[in-house]
Amino acid sequence: MRKLISIWSILPKGQQLFLVLLATFIVIPFVALLFLQVYNAYTLTQLGSDIALKQNEWRYRAARLNANVVPESLKSPASQFAYQLLEAHADMVAERRLVITVQQPLGERRQKSGKVVSEEELLDIAAGRIQEIGDGECRLLLETLASRCAVMSATGRAVVGNAYEYQIQLAFAEKNPLGTVDPRASYEFLVTKSSPGRTATMSRVYFEKAAARRKRIYQDVADTCAAIRKKSGNCSVTTLSVASRLDRGTPMARLSAAAAYASLVPVSDITASTR
């Protein structure tokens, strides 16, 4: 360093000025540009590595769930969630639930006895039945689809058309066992969706008979899963929703339903079916 200083000190002022300008306008920008290029290359390498890691992250999650299941069939978060419900088939977990909406007429203000009640009283009577409606739906499930059932939430509200709407969520465990799964075999995870209870949802029905229609829907869900179990060896209901809504201004209800079934299908069966 001292040698460089001594050399610098004996240089003429013009050469010193030239070297300063050279360093200021050429050497320093060149070094800075070279550093930026190296830094950008490093950043792009890290970014590419992060992107590759994120792109393959689902593979690691799929392998952790079950290494014997084709990873692509567990790629989406929805599939991974459904698989976890299949694994917990024998347990009553909060994530496996029936979501049900039931609408009923609020009632007439003039009673058969001749007594006139206020709308507020009718709303209080309807609200007082919220838990009863939830418990009644659990009984329907226990008679058809479920071995255990619990009311997770139950709310109610007045709706247009002099009606009251109950919104119930029930956690349940299925009555029928999952079926057979060979820990040594390779599987494809499949989720099948359907609109169960076609005969129960094709026409409207008097609201007091809607509960019997919902029971038929639950039985249809159990029968559908049994058919899948017979074919694939296993089946688990992962989601179920049912709605019983009034035609506005009438005591007639229309029903709709949706269900999803998860199953592990041997890869050999899928291969054979595509040949």
C-alpha atoms as an extended CHARMM CRD file, in Angstrom:
* protein
*
       275  EXT
         1         1  MET       CA              0.0000000000        0.0000000000        0.0000000000  PROA      1               0.0000000000
         2         2  ARG       CA              2.8760000000        2.4000000000        0.8630000000  PROA      2               0.0000000000
         3         3  LYS       CA              4.5340000000        1.5740000000       -2.4410000000  PROA      3               0.0000000000
         4         4  LEU       CA              1.3600000000        2.5130000000       -4.3360000000  PROA      4               0.0000000000
         5         5  ILE       CA              1.1360000000        5.7720000000       -2.3990000000  PROA      5               0.0000000000
         6         6  SER       CA              4.7530000000        6.6150000000       -3.1870000000  PROA      6               0.0000000000
         7         7  ILE       CA              4.2290000000        5.8780000000       -6.8950000000  PROA      7               0.0000000000
         8         8  TRP       CA              1.0720000000        8.0310000000       -6.8480000000  PROA      8               0.0000000000
         9         9  SER       CA              2.9260000000       10.9180000000       -5.2350000000  PROA      9               0.0000000000
        10        10  ILE       CA              5.6230000000       11.0770000000       -7.9600000000  PROA      10              0.0000000000
        11        11  LEU       CA              3.1010000000       11.0940000000      -10.8290000000  PROA      11              0.0000000000
        12        12  PRO       CA              2.4910000000       14.4040000000      -12.5760000000  PROA      12              0.0000000000
        13        13  LYS       CA             -0.7490000000       16.1860000000      -11.7170000000  PROA      13              0.0000000000
        14        14  GLY       CA             -2.1010000000       15.5340000000      -15.2150000000  PROA      14              0.0000000000
        15        15  GLN       CA             -1.6040000000       11.7590000000      -14.9410000000  PROA      15              0.0000000000
        16        16  GLN       CA             -3.1670000000       11.7620000000      -11.4770000000  PROA      16              0.0000000000
        17        17  LEU       CA             -6.2100000000       13.6160000000      -12.8320000000  PROA      17              0.0000000000
        18        18  PHE       CA             -6.4090000000       11.1940000000      -15.7710000000  PROA      18              0.0000000000
        19        19  LEU       CA             -6.3110000000        8.1590000000      -13.4970000000  PROA      19              0.0000000000
        20        20  VAL       CA             -8.9870000000        9.6590000000      -11.2030000000  PROA      20              0.0000000000
        21        21  LEU       CA            -11.2530000000       10.3120000000      -14.1830000000  PROA      21              0.0000000000
        22        22  LEU       CA            -10.5270000000        6.8180000000      -15.5470000000  PROA      22              0.0000000000
        23        23  ALA       CA            -11.4660000000        5.2420000000      -12.2220000000  PROA      23              0.0000000000
        24        24  THR       CA            -14.5420000000        7.4480000000      -11.8210000000  PROA      24              0.0000000000
        25        25  PHE       CA            -16.0680000000        6.9510000000      -15.2490000000  PROA      25              0.0000000000
        26        26  ILE       CA            -14.7870000000        3.5070000000      -16.3330000000  PROA      26              0.0000000000
        27        27  VAL       CA            -13.2830000000        1.2600000000      -13.6540000000  PROA      27              0.0000000000
        28        28  ILE       CA            -15.7760000000        1.9040000000      -10.8280000000  PROA      28              0.0000000000
        29        29  PRO       CA            -18.9100000000        1.6210000000      -13.0850000000  PROA      29              0.0000000000
        30        30  PHE       CA            -17.4510000000       -1.5390000000      -14.6580000000  PROA      30              0.0000000000
        31        31  VAL       CA            -16.8180000000       -3.1320000000      -11.2470000000  PROA      31              0.0000000000
        32        32  ALA       CA            -20.2680000000       -2.0620000000      -10.0290000000  PROA      32              0.0000000000
        33        33  LEU       CA            -21.9010000000       -3.4810000000      -13.1740000000  PROA      33              0.0000000000
        34        34  LEU       CA            -19.9770000000       -6.7320000000      -12.8070000000  PROA      34              0.0000000000
        35        35  PHE       CA            -21.0770000000       -7.0020000000       -9.1630000000  PROA      35              0.0000000000
        36        36  LEU       CA            -24.7070000000       -6.3970000000      -10.1370000000  PROA      36              0.0000000000
        37        37  GLN       CA            -24.5220000000       -9.0880000000      -12.8070000000  PROA      37              0.0000000000
        38        38  VAL       CA            -23.0680000000      -11.5840000000      -10.3480000000  PROA      38              0.0000000000
        39        39  TYR       CA            -25.6830000000      -10.6260000000       -7.7380000000  PROA      39              0.0000000000
        40        40  ASN       CA            -28.5430000000      -10.9090000000      -10.2570000000  PROA      40              0.0000000000
        41        41  ALA       CA            -27.2850000000      -14.2910000000      -11.4160000000  PROA      41              0.0000000000
        42        42  TYR       CA            -27.1690000000      -15.4860000000       -7.7980000000  PROA      42              0.0000000000
        43        43  THR       CA            -30.6620000000      -14.0960000000       -7.1240000000  PROA      43              0.0000000000
        44        44  LEU       CA            -32.0810000000      -15.7640000000      -10.2490000000  PROA      44              0.0000000000
        45        45  THR       CA            -30.4600000000      -19.0420000000       -9.2120000000  PROA      45              0.0000000000
        46        46  GLN       CA            -32.0150000000      -18.8010000000       -5.7590000000  PROA      46              0.0000000000
        47        47  LEU       CA            -35.3890000000      -17.7980000000       -7.2350000000  PROA      47              0.0000000000
        48        48  GLY       CA            -35.2870000000      -20.7300000000       -9.6350000000  PROA      48              0.0000000000
        49        49  SER       CA            -34.4210000000      -23.0330000000       -6.7610000000  PROA      49              0.0000000000
        50        50  ASP       CA            -37.3200000000      -21.6590000000       -4.6620000000  PROA      50              0.0000000000
        51        51  ILE       CA            -39.7540000000      -22.0330000000       -7.5800000000  PROA      51              0.0000000000
        52        52  ALA       CA            -38.6240000000      -25.6100000000       -8.1770000000  PROA      52              0.0000000000
        53        53  LEU       CA            -39.0030000000      -26.3370000000       -4.4630000000  PROA      53              0.0000000000
        54        54  LYS       CA            -42.5200000000      -24.8740000000       -4.3860000000  PROA      54              0.0000000000
        55        55  GLN       CA            -43.4820000000      -26.7310000000       -7.5380000000  PROA      55              0.0000000000
        56        56  ASN       CA            -42.4480000000      -30.0040000000       -5.9210000000  PROA      56              0.0000000000
        57        57  GLU       CA            -43.7110000000      -29.1820000000       -2.4350000000  PROA      57              0.0000000000
        58        58  TRP       CA            -47.0060000000      -30.9580000000       -3.1020000000  PROA      58              0.0000000000
        59        59  ARG       CA            -45.0190000000      -34.1250000000       -3.9010000000  PROA      59              0.0000000000
        60        60  TYR       CA            -43.4580000000      -34.0700000000       -0.4450000000  PROA      60              0.0000000000
        61        61  ARG       CA            -46.8590000000      -33.5290000000        1.1660000000  PROA      61              0.0000000000
        62        62  ALA       CA            -48.3350000000      -36.3740000000       -0.8960000000  PROA      62              0.0000000000
        63        63  ALA       CA            -45.4930000000      -38.7030000000        0.0910000000  PROA      63              0.0000000000
        64        64  ARG       CA            -45.9870000000      -37.8530000000        3.7560000000  PROA      64              0.0000000000
        65        65  LEU       CA            -49.6890000000      -38.7300000000        3.4910000000  PROA      65              0.0000000000
        66        66  ASN       CA            -49.0980000000      -42.0920000000        1.8360000000  PROA      66              0.0000000000
        67        67  ALA       CA            -46.0560000000      -43.0970000000       -0.1840000000  PROA      67              0.0000000000
        68        68  ASN       CA            -48.0640000000      -45.8920000000       -1.8430000000  PROA      68              0.0000000000
        69        69  VAL       CA            -50.5310000000      -43.4740000000       -3.4510000000  PROA      69              0.0000000000
        70        70  VAL       CA            -49.8120000000      -41.9920000000       -6.8880000000  PROA      70              0.0000000000
        71        71  PRO       CA            -48.5910000000      -38.4460000000       -6.0080000000  PROA      71              0.0000000000
        72        72  GLU       CA            -50.5370000000      -36.7410000000       -8.8030000000  PROA      72              0.0000000000
        73        73  SER       CA            -53.8180000000      -37.9560000000       -7.2950000000  PROA      73              0.0000000000
        74        74  LEU       CA            -52.9600000000      -36.0740000000       -4.0820000000  PROA      74              0.0000000000
        75        75  LYS       CA            -51.6990000000      -32.9170000000       -5.7660000000  PROA      75              0.0000000000
        76        76  SER       CA            -54.4560000000      -30.4550000000       -4.8450000000  PROA      76              0.0000000000
        77        77  PRO       CA            -55.1240000000      -29.2600000000       -1.2630000000  PROA      77              0.0000000000
        78        78  ALA       CA            -58.7310000000      -30.4620000000       -1.6890000000  PROA      78              0.0000000000
        79        79  SER       CA            -57.5460000000      -33.9980000000       -2.5010000000  PROA      79              0.0000000000
        80        80  GLN       CA            -55.1400000000      -33.9770000000        0.4450000000  PROA      80              0.0000000000
        81        81  PHE       CA            -57.9420000000      -32.8230000000        2.7500000000  PROA      81              0.0000000000
        82        82  ALA       CA            -60.2650000000      -35.5510000000        1.4600000000  PROA      82              0.0000000000
        83        83  TYR       CA            -57.5510000000      -38.1760000000        1.9230000000  PROA      83              0.0000000000
        84        84  GLN       CA            -57.0950000000      -37.1640000000        5.5550000000  PROA      84              0.0000000000
        85        85  LEU       CA            -60.8380000000      -37.6580000000        6.0790000000  PROA      85              0.0000000000
        86        86  LEU       CA            -60.6050000000      -41.1090000000        4.4940000000  PROA      86              0.0000000000
        87        87  GLU       CA            -57.7860000000      -42.0000000000        6.8980000000  PROA      87              0.0000000000
        88        88  ALA       CA            -59.9490000000      -40.8230000000        9.8150000000  PROA      88              0.0000000000
        89        89  HSD       CA            -62.9630000000      -42.7600000000        8.5130000000  PROA      89              0.0000000000
        90        90  ALA       CA            -63.6630000000      -44.5090000000       11.8250000000  PROA      90              0.0000000000
        91        91  ASP       CA            -63.4250000000      -41.2740000000       13.8350000000  PROA      91              0.0000000000
        92        92  MET       CA            -65.9990000000      -38.5260000000       14.2590000000  PROA      92              0.0000000000
        93        93  VAL       CA            -63.9970000000      -35.4740000000       13.2370000000  PROA      93              0.0000000000
        94        94  ALA       CA            -65.3060000000      -31.9460000000       12.9180000000  PROA      94              0.0000000000
        95        95  GLU       CA            -64.1170000000      -31.6850000000        9.3010000000  PROA      95              0.0000000000
        96        96  ARG       CA            -66.4920000000      -34.4430000000        8.1250000000  PROA      96              0.0000000000
        97        97  ARG       CA            -69.9090000000      -32.9110000000        8.3770000000  PROA      97              0.0000000000
        98        98  LEU       CA            -73.3780000000      -32.6300000000        6.9740000000  PROA      98              0.0000000000
        99        99  VAL       CA            -74.3350000000      -29.0560000000        6.1340000000  PROA      99              0.0000000000
       100       100  ILE       CA            -78.1050000000      -28.7140000000        5.9640000000  PROA      100             0.0000000000
       101       101  THR       CA            -80.5280000000      -25.8730000000        5.3150000000  PROA      101             0.0000000000
       102       102  VAL       CA            -84.1830000000      -26.3510000000        6.2600000000  PROA      102             0.0000000000
       103       103  GLN       CA            -86.9120000000      -23.7830000000        5.5890000000  PROA      103             0.0000000000
       104       104  GLN       CA            -90.3310000000      -23.9990000000        7.2350000000  PROA      104             0.0000000000
       105       105  PRO       CA            -93.3520000000      -21.6730000000        7.2570000000  PROA      105             0.0000000000
       106       106  LEU       CA            -93.2570000000      -19.2760000000       10.1810000000  PROA      106             0.0000000000
       107       107  GLY       CA            -96.8950000000      -19.9920000000       10.9760000000  PROA      107             0.0000000000
       108       108  GLU       CA           -100.1920000000      -18.0970000000       11.0750000000  PROA      108             0.0000000000
       109       109  ARG       CA           -100.6520000000      -15.2870000000       13.5390000000  PROA      109             0.0000000000
       110       110  ARG       CA           -104.2640000000      -16.3400000000       14.1200000000  PROA      110             0.0000000000
       111       111  GLN       CA           -104.2320000000      -19.7050000000       15.8770000000  PROA      111             0.0000000000
       112       112  LYS       CA           -106.9670000000      -22.3550000000       15.5590000000  PROA      112             0.0000000000
       113       113  SER       CA           -107.9940000000      -21.5120000000       19.0990000000  PROA      113             0.0000000000
       114       114  GLY       CA           -108.7690000000      -18.0030000000       17.9130000000  PROA      114             0.0000000000
       115       115  LYS       CA           -105.8110000000      -16.4920000000       19.7500000000  PROA      115             0.0000000000
       116       116  VAL       CA           -103.7790000000      -13.9450000000       17.7790000000  PROA      116             0.0000000000
       117       117  VAL       CA           -100.0150000000      -14.0160000000       18.3100000000  PROA      117             0.0000000000
       118       118  SER       CA            -97.4970000000      -11.4050000000       17.2640000000  PROA      118             0.0000000000
       119       119  GLU       CA            -94.8170000000      -11.9480000000       14.6540000000  PROA      119             0.0000000000
       120       120  GLU       CA            -92.2280000000      -11.6180000000       17.4060000000  PROA      120             0.0000000000
       121       121  GLU       CA            -93.8250000000      -14.5260000000       19.2720000000  PROA      121             0.0000000000
       122       122  LEU       CA            -93.8160000000      -16.6440000000       16.1030000000  PROA      122             0.0000000000
       123       123  LEU       CA            -90.1030000000      -15.8840000000       15.6610000000  PROA      123             0.0000000000
       124       124  ASP       CA            -89.4230000000      -16.8570000000       19.2820000000  PROA      124             0.0000000000
       125       125  ILE       CA            -91.2590000000      -20.1630000000       18.8010000000  PROA      125             0.0000000000
       126       126  ALA       CA            -89.2860000000      -20.8960000000       15.6170000000  PROA      126             0.0000000000
       127       127  ALA       CA            -85.9690000000      -19.9560000000       17.2500000000  PROA      127             0.0000000000
       128       128  GLY       CA            -86.7770000000      -22.2160000000       20.2030000000  PROA      128             0.0000000000
       129       129  ARG       CA            -86.8170000000      -25.2110000000       17.8340000000  PROA      129             0.0000000000
       130       130  ILE       CA            -83.2560000000      -24.7450000000       16.5260000000  PROA      130             0.0000000000
       131       131  GLN       CA            -81.6750000000      -27.4180000000       18.7250000000  PROA      131             0.0000000000
       132       132  GLU       CA            -84.6610000000      -29.7060000000       18.1660000000  PROA      132             0.0000000000
       133       133  ILE       CA            -84.1840000000      -29.4860000000       14.4030000000  PROA      133             0.0000000000
       134       134  GLY       CA            -80.4760000000      -30.3230000000       14.7420000000  PROA      134             0.0000000000
       135       135  ASP       CA            -81.1150000000      -33.2770000000       17.0290000000  PROA      135             0.0000000000
       136       136  GLY       CA            -83.8480000000      -34.5670000000       14.7180000000  PROA      136             0.0000000000
       137       137  GLU       CA            -81.4980000000      -34.4990000000       11.7480000000  PROA      137             0.0000000000
       138       138  CYS       CA            -78.8970000000      -36.4130000000       13.7420000000  PROA      138             0.0000000000
       139       139  ARG       CA            -81.5060000000      -39.1100000000       14.3730000000  PROA      139             0.0000000000
       140       140  LEU       CA            -82.1500000000      -39.3850000000       10.6340000000  PROA      140             0.0000000000
       141       141  LEU       CA            -78.4150000000      -39.8070000000       10.0080000000  PROA      141             0.0000000000
       142       142  LEU       CA            -78.0940000000      -42.4470000000       12.7220000000  PROA      142             0.0000000000
       143       143  GLU       CA            -80.9270000000      -44.4310000000       11.1450000000  PROA      143             0.0000000000
       144       144  THR       CA            -79.2490000000      -44.4600000000        7.7400000000  PROA      144             0.0000000000
       145       145  LEU       CA            -75.6420000000      -43.3360000000        7.2990000000  PROA      145             0.0000000000
       146       146  ALA       CA            -73.9550000000      -42.5970000000       10.6170000000  PROA      146             0.0000000000
       147       147  SER       CA            -72.8120000000      -44.5140000000       13.6760000000  PROA      147             0.0000000000
       148       148  ARG       CA            -72.2580000000      -41.2990000000       15.6350000000  PROA      148             0.0000000000
       149       149  CYS       CA            -73.5050000000      -37.7580000000       15.1600000000  PROA      149             0.0000000000
       150       150  ALA       CA            -73.1120000000      -34.4260000000       16.9520000000  PROA      150             0.0000000000
       151       151  VAL       CA            -74.5290000000      -30.9600000000       16.3140000000  PROA      151             0.0000000000
       152       152  MET       CA            -71.5790000000      -28.6600000000       15.5890000000  PROA      152             0.0000000000
       153       153  SER       CA            -73.5810000000      -25.5000000000       14.9990000000  PROA      153             0.0000000000
       154       154  ALA       CA            -77.2300000000      -24.5470000000       14.6560000000  PROA      154             0.0000000000
       155       155  THR       CA            -78.6000000000      -21.1330000000       13.7670000000  PROA      155             0.0000000000
       156       156  GLY       CA            -81.8800000000      -19.7360000000       12.5080000000  PROA      156             0.0000000000
       157       157  ARG       CA            -83.2150000000      -16.6230000000       10.8360000000  PROA      157             0.0000000000
       158       158  ALA       CA            -86.3970000000      -15.2350000000        9.3520000000  PROA      158             0.0000000000
       159       159  VAL       CA            -86.4890000000      -15.1840000000        5.5460000000  PROA      159             0.0000000000
       160       160  VAL       CA            -88.7260000000      -13.5340000000        2.9860000000  PROA      160             0.0000000000
       161       161  GLY       CA            -92.1050000000      -15.1850000000        2.4800000000  PROA      161             0.0000000000
       162       162  ASN       CA            -93.1980000000      -15.6470000000        6.1080000000  PROA      162             0.0000000000
       163       163  ALA       CA            -90.6520000000      -18.4460000000        6.5860000000  PROA      163             0.0000000000
       164       164  TYR       CA            -87.8920000000      -19.4170000000        8.9850000000  PROA      164             0.0000000000
       165       165  GLU       CA            -84.5930000000      -20.9460000000        7.8890000000  PROA      165             0.0000000000
       166       166  TYR       CA            -82.5150000000      -23.3350000000        9.9990000000  PROA      166             0.0000000000
       167       167  GLN       CA            -78.8490000000      -23.7820000000        9.1600000000  PROA      167             0.0000000000
       168       168  ILE       CA            -77.3490000000      -26.8470000000       10.8050000000  PROA      168             0.0000000000
       169       169  GLN       CA            -73.8950000000      -28.4380000000       10.6890000000  PROA      169             0.0000000000
       170       170  LEU       CA            -73.5180000000      -32.0020000000       11.9650000000  PROA      170             0.0000000000
       171       171  ALA       CA            -70.2690000000      -33.9230000000       12.4400000000  PROA      171             0.0000000000
       172       172  PHE       CA            -70.6340000000      -37.6460000000       11.9100000000  PROA      172             0.0000000000
       173       173  ALA       CA            -68.8230000000      -40.9670000000       11.6150000000  PROA      173             0.0000000000
       174       174  GLU       CA            -70.0600000000      -43.5060000000        9.0870000000  PROA      174             0.0000000000
       175       175  LYS       CA            -71.9170000000      -46.6210000000       10.1190000000  PROA      175             0.0000000000
       176       176  ASN       CA            -70.1950000000      -48.8300000000        7.5500000000  PROA      176             0.0000000000
       177       177  PRO       CA            -66.4390000000      -49.5530000000        7.7720000000  PROA      177             0.0000000000
       178       178  LEU       CA            -63.9840000000      -48.0710000000        5.2910000000  PROA      178             0.0000000000
       179       179  GLY       CA            -63.2280000000      -51.4040000000        3.6270000000  PROA      179             0.0000000000
       180       180  THR       CA            -59.9480000000      -53.0180000000        2.6630000000  PROA      180             0.0000000000
       181       181  VAL       CA            -56.6590000000      -51.2440000000        1.9360000000  PROA      181             0.0000000000
       182       182  ASP       CA            -53.5260000000      -53.2950000000        1.2800000000  PROA      182             0.0000000000
       183       183  PRO       CA            -50.5160000000      -51.4290000000        2.7620000000  PROA      183             0.0000000000
       184       184  ARG       CA            -48.2430000000      -53.0920000000        0.1840000000  PROA      184             0.0000000000
       185       185  ALA       CA            -50.2940000000      -52.1560000000       -2.9040000000  PROA      185             0.0000000000
       186       186  SER       CA            -50.1210000000      -49.0060000000       -5.0370000000  PROA      186             0.0000000000
       187       187  TYR       CA            -53.2500000000      -46.8770000000       -5.2060000000  PROA      187             0.0000000000
       188       188  GLU       CA            -54.8130000000      -43.9760000000       -7.0400000000  PROA      188             0.0000000000
       189       189  PHE       CA            -56.8170000000      -41.6490000000       -4.8070000000  PROA      189             0.0000000000
       190       190  LEU       CA            -60.1790000000      -40.7290000000       -6.2980000000  PROA      190             0.0000000000
       191       191  VAL       CA            -62.9310000000      -38.3510000000       -5.1850000000  PROA      191             0.0000000000
       192       192  THR       CA            -66.3350000000      -38.9630000000       -6.7560000000  PROA      192             0.0000000000
       193       193  LYS       CA            -69.0930000000      -36.3400000000       -6.5710000000  PROA      193             0.0000000000
       194       194  SER       CA            -72.8020000000      -36.9080000000       -7.0280000000  PROA      194             0.0000000000
       195       195  SER       CA            -76.2570000000      -35.4560000000       -6.4470000000  PROA      195             0.0000000000
       196       196  PRO       CA            -77.8080000000      -38.1560000000       -4.2670000000  PROA      196             0.0000000000
       197       197  GLY       CA            -81.5020000000      -38.9010000000       -3.8290000000  PROA      197             0.0000000000
       198       198  ARG       CA            -82.6720000000      -38.1950000000       -7.3670000000  PROA      198             0.0000000000
       199       199  THR       CA            -86.1720000000      -39.5000000000       -6.6650000000  PROA      199             0.0000000000
       200       200  ALA       CA            -86.3250000000      -37.3980000000       -3.4960000000  PROA      200             0.0000000000
       201       201  THR       CA            -85.2520000000      -34.1740000000       -5.2030000000  PROA      201             0.0000000000
       202       202  MET       CA            -87.0940000000      -34.3570000000       -8.5080000000  PROA      202             0.0000000000
       203       203  SER       CA            -90.4110000000      -32.9380000000       -7.2300000000  PROA      203             0.0000000000
       204       204  ARG       CA            -91.4930000000      -30.6250000000       -4.4580000000  PROA      204             0.0000000000
       205       205  VAL       CA            -93.1330000000      -31.9200000000       -1.2960000000  PROA      205             0.0000000000
       206       206  TYR       CA            -95.1700000000      -30.5540000000        1.6220000000  PROA      206             0.0000000000
       207       207  PHE       CA            -92.6520000000      -29.1720000000        4.1230000000  PROA      207             0.0000000000
       208       208  GLU       CA            -93.6970000000      -31.5680000000        6.9110000000  PROA      208             0.0000000000
       209       209  LYS       CA            -92.7920000000      -34.5180000000        4.6530000000  PROA      209             0.0000000000
       210       210  ALA       CA            -89.3840000000      -33.0730000000        3.7390000000  PROA      210             0.0000000000
       211       211  ALA       CA            -87.6870000000      -34.8530000000        6.6640000000  PROA      211             0.0000000000
       212       212  ALA       CA            -88.6980000000      -38.2390000000        5.2100000000  PROA      212             0.0000000000
       213       213  ARG       CA            -87.2370000000      -37.1570000000        1.8740000000  PROA      213             0.0000000000
       214       214  ARG       CA            -83.9770000000      -36.1550000000        3.5400000000  PROA      214             0.0000000000
       215       215  LYS       CA            -83.8140000000      -39.5590000000        5.2050000000  PROA      215             0.0000000000
       216       216  ARG       CA            -84.0720000000      -41.1400000000        1.7410000000  PROA      216             0.0000000000
       217       217  ILE       CA            -81.1830000000      -38.9440000000        0.6020000000  PROA      217             0.0000000000
       218       218  TYR       CA            -79.0020000000      -40.0870000000        3.5060000000  PROA      218             0.0000000000
       219       219  GLN       CA            -79.8220000000      -43.7010000000        2.7250000000  PROA      219             0.0000000000
       220       220  ASP       CA            -78.9390000000      -43.1140000000       -0.9160000000  PROA      220             0.0000000000
       221       221  VAL       CA            -75.5590000000      -41.6940000000        0.1470000000  PROA      221             0.0000000000
       222       222  ALA       CA            -74.9060000000      -44.8160000000        2.2460000000  PROA      222             0.0000000000
       223       223  ASP       CA            -75.9510000000      -47.0840000000       -0.6440000000  PROA      223             0.0000000000
       224       224  THR       CA            -73.7640000000      -45.2010000000       -3.1380000000  PROA      224             0.0000000000
       225       225  CYS       CA            -70.6930000000      -45.4950000000       -0.9000000000  PROA      225             0.0000000000
       226       226  ALA       CA            -71.4650000000      -49.2020000000       -0.4110000000  PROA      226             0.0000000000
       227       227  ALA       CA            -71.5030000000      -49.6590000000       -4.2020000000  PROA      227             0.0000000000
       228       228  ILE       CA            -68.1410000000      -47.8740000000       -4.5290000000  PROA      228             0.0000000000
       229       229  ARG       CA            -66.7850000000      -50.0000000000       -1.6760000000  PROA      229             0.0000000000
       230       230  LYS       CA            -67.9110000000      -53.1710000000       -3.4160000000  PROA      230             0.0000000000
       231       231  LYS       CA            -66.1220000000      -52.1570000000       -6.6180000000  PROA      231             0.0000000000
       232       232  SER       CA            -62.9540000000      -50.4970000000       -5.2640000000  PROA      232             0.0000000000
       233       233  GLY       CA            -62.6720000000      -52.2010000000       -1.8960000000  PROA      233             0.0000000000
       234       234  ASN       CA            -63.1360000000      -49.0430000000        0.1770000000  PROA      234             0.0000000000
       235       235  CYS       CA            -65.1340000000      -45.8210000000        0.3700000000  PROA      235             0.0000000000
       236       236  SER       CA            -65.5950000000      -42.8810000000        2.7150000000  PROA      236             0.0000000000
       237       237  VAL       CA            -68.0770000000      -39.9970000000        2.5330000000  PROA      237             0.0000000000
       238       238  THR       CA            -66.0910000000      -36.7550000000        2.7760000000  PROA      238             0.0000000000
       239       239  THR       CA            -68.7000000000      -34.0330000000        2.2090000000  PROA      239             0.0000000000
       240       240  LEU       CA            -72.4880000000      -33.8960000000        2.2870000000  PROA      240             0.0000000000
       241       241  SER       CA            -74.8690000000      -30.9810000000        1.9300000000  PROA      241             0.0000000000
       242       242  VAL       CA            -78.6640000000      -30.9590000000        1.7690000000  PROA      242             0.0000000000
       243       243  ALA       CA            -81.0970000000      -28.0720000000        1.3270000000  PROA      243             0.0000000000
       244       244  SER       CA            -84.8650000000      -28.0570000000        1.8080000000  PROA      244             0.0000000000
       245       245  ARG       CA            -86.1930000000      -24.6840000000        0.6440000000  PROA      245             0.0000000000
       246       246  LEU       CA            -89.7460000000      -23.4470000000        0.3730000000  PROA      246             0.0000000000
       247       247  ASP       CA            -91.3420000000      -22.1670000000       -2.7800000000  PROA      247             0.0000000000
       248       248  ARG       CA            -91.9640000000      -18.5890000000       -1.6790000000  PROA      248             0.0000000000
       249       249  GLY       CA            -95.3720000000      -18.0560000000       -0.1720000000  PROA      249             0.0000000000
       250       250  THR       CA            -96.2450000000      -21.7740000000       -0.1390000000  PROA      250             0.0000000000
       251       251  PRO       CA            -95.8090000000      -24.6670000000        2.3180000000  PROA      251             0.0000000000
       252       252  MET       CA            -94.1810000000      -26.7300000000       -0.4760000000  PROA      252             0.0000000000
       253       253  ALA       CA            -90.4710000000      -27.4890000000       -0.3040000000  PROA      253             0.0000000000
       254       254  ARG       CA            -87.8950000000      -28.4020000000       -2.9540000000  PROA      254             0.0000000000
       255       255  LEU       CA            -84.8540000000      -30.4450000000       -1.9820000000  PROA      255             0.0000000000
       256       256  SER       CA            -81.3150000000      -30.5290000000       -3.3580000000  PROA      256             0.0000000000
       257       257  ALA       CA            -78.2480000000      -32.4580000000       -2.2800000000  PROA      257             0.0000000000
       258       258  ALA       CA            -74.5570000000      -32.9440000000       -3.0490000000  PROA      258             0.0000000000
       259       259  ALA       CA            -72.0820000000      -35.5060000000       -1.7760000000  PROA      259             0.0000000000
       260       260  ALA       CA            -68.4500000000      -36.5100000000       -2.3120000000  PROA      260             0.0000000000
       261       261  TYR       CA            -66.9520000000      -39.9660000000       -1.8090000000  PROA      261             0.0000000000
       262       262  ALA       CA            -63.2500000000      -40.7660000000       -1.4290000000  PROA      262             0.0000000000
       263       263  SER       CA            -61.6940000000      -44.1120000000       -2.3010000000  PROA      263             0.0000000000
       264       264  LEU       CA            -58.3320000000      -45.7340000000       -2.9530000000  PROA      264             0.0000000000
       265       265  VAL       CA            -58.3960000000      -47.6330000000       -6.2340000000  PROA      265             0.0000000000
       266       266  PRO       CA            -55.6110000000      -50.1510000000       -6.9360000000  PROA      266             0.0000000000
       267       267  VAL       CA            -53.3890000000      -48.9010000000       -9.7530000000  PROA      267             0.0000000000
       268       268  SER       CA            -53.5810000000      -52.3570000000      -11.3440000000  PROA      268             0.0000000000
       269       269  ASP       CA            -57.3740000000      -51.9840000000      -11.6760000000  PROA      269             0.0000000000
       270       270  ILE       CA            -57.0220000000      -48.6050000000      -13.3920000000  PROA      270             0.0000000000
       271       271  THR       CA            -54.3520000000      -49.9590000000      -15.7370000000  PROA      271             0.0000000000
       272       272  ALA       CA            -56.5290000000      -52.9360000000      -16.6340000000  PROA      272             0.0000000000
       273       273  SER       CA            -59.5630000000      -50.7280000000      -17.3090000000  PROA      273             0.0000000000
       274       274  THR       CA            -57.6200000000      -48.5510000000      -19.7950000000  PROA      274             0.0000000000
       275       275  ARG       CA            -56.3780000000      -51.4460000000      -21.9110000000  PROA      275             0.0000000000
